[in-house]
Short mmCIF file of C-alpha atoms in Angstrom, two decimals:
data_model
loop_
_atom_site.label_atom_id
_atom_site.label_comp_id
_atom_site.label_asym_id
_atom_site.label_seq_id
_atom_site.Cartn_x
_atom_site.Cartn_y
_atom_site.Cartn_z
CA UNK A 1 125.91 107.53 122.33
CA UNK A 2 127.41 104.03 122.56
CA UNK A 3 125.06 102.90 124.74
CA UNK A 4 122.33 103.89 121.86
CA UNK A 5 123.63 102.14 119.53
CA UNK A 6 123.87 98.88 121.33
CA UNK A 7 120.61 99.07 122.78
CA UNK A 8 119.41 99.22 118.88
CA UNK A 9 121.44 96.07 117.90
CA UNK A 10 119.98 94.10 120.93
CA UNK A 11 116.67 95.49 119.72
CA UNK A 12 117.13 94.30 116.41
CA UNK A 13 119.03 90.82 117.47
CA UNK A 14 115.20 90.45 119.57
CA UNK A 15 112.86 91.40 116.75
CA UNK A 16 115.52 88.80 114.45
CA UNK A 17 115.00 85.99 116.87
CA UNK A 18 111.61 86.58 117.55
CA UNK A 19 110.83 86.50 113.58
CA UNK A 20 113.14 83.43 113.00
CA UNK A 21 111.08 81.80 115.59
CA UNK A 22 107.64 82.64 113.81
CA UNK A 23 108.97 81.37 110.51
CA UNK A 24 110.92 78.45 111.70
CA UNK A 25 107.70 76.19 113.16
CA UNK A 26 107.19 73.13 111.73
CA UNK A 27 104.23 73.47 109.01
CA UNK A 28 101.42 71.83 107.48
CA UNK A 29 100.27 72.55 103.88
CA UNK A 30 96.91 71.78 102.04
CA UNK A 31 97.30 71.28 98.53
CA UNK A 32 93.98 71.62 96.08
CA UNK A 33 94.43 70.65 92.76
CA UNK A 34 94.28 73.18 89.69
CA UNK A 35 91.77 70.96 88.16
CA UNK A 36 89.36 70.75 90.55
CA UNK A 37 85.50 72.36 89.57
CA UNK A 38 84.58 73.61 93.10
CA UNK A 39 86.04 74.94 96.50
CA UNK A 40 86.67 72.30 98.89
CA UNK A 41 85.43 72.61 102.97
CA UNK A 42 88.19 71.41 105.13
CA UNK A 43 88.37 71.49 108.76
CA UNK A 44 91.86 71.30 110.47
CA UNK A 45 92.02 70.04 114.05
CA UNK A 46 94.90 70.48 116.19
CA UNK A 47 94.52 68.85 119.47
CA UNK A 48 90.74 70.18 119.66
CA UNK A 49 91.12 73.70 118.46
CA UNK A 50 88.75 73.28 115.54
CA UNK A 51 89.80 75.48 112.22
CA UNK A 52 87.52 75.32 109.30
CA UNK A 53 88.52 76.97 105.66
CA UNK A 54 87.61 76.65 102.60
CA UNK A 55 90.25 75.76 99.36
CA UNK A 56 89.49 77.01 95.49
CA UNK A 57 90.79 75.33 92.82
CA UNK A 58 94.51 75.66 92.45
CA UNK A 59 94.93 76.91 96.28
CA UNK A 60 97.39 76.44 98.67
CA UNK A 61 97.16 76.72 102.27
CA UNK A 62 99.89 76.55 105.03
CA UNK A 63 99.11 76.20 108.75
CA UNK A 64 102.23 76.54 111.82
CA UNK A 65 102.21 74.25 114.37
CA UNK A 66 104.33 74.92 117.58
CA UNK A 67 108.01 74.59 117.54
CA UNK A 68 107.99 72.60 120.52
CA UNK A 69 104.81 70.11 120.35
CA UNK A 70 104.36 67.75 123.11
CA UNK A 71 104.64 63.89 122.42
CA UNK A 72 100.93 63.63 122.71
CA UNK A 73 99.68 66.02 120.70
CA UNK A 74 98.25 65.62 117.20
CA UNK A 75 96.61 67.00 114.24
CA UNK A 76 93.49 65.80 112.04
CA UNK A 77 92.72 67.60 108.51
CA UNK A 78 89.80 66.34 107.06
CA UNK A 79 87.05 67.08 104.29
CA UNK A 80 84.18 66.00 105.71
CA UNK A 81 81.39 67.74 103.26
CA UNK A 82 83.33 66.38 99.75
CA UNK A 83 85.22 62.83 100.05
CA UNK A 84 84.90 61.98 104.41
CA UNK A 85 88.62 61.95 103.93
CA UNK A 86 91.12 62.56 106.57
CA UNK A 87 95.07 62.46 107.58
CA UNK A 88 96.21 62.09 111.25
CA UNK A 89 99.46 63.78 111.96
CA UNK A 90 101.46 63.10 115.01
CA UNK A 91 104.88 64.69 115.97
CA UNK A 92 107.55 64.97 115.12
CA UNK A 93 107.81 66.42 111.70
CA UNK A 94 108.77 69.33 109.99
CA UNK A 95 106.81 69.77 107.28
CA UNK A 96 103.44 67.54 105.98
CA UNK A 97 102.30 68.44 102.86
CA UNK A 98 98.37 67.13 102.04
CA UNK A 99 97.54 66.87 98.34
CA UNK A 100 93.66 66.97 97.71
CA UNK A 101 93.12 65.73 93.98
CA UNK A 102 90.10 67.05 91.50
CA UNK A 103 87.84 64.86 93.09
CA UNK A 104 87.98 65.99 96.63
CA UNK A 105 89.89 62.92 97.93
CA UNK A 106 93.16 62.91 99.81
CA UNK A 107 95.61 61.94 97.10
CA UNK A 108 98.32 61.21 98.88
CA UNK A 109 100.14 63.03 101.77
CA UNK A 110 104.30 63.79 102.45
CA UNK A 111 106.20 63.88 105.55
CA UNK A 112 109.33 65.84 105.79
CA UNK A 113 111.64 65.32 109.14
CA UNK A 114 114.49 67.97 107.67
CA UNK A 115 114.00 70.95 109.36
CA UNK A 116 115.10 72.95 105.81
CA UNK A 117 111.93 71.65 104.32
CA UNK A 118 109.97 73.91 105.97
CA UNK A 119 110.68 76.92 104.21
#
């Protein structure tokens, strides 16, 4: 019986960890403005693994990157359809947040080193 129960706390301590891991990652976040008229094509590129999306008006998208990035890696968003605008992000960060204005260009673009800011 004692033995049950500790086998469900380590259970639950692994499912914790494994959860705070997911949800502790450094992010990136795509910000389209409310005023905007149309979606926006955007294509996010994190050391060549190609993502492409699309943003309505008013959206917000958030992206993880790995906890644990190597010193060589990088990541491009860019809107190549609207404005041919793009940000380069190298580590390390915690949090980048990408602000696309009404007319499709890259406004301006914040980068947070506290590791609470990514939540």
């Amino acid at each position: 019986m004692m033995l049950s129960k500790r086998l469900k706390w380590i259970a639950l301590l692994c499912i914790l960890a494994l959860a705070a891991w997911f949800f502790c990652r450094p992010v990136i976040v795509l910000h389209y403005s409310a005023d905007a008229q149309k979606p926006v094509v955007y294509f996010l590129n994190e050391n060549d693994q190609i993502t492409r999306g699309e943003l309505a008006p008013g959206q917000t998208e958030k992206f993880y990157t790995p906890m644990f990035a190597s010193r060589d890696a990088w990541i491009e968003v860019s809107l190549p359809f609207a404005s041919r605008d793009g940000v380069h992000v190298k580590p390390p960060y915690s949090r980048v947040d990408v602000y696309i204005d009404a007319s499709t260009k890259i406004e301006r673009t914040d980068t947070k080193h506290n590791f609470f800011a990514r939540f």
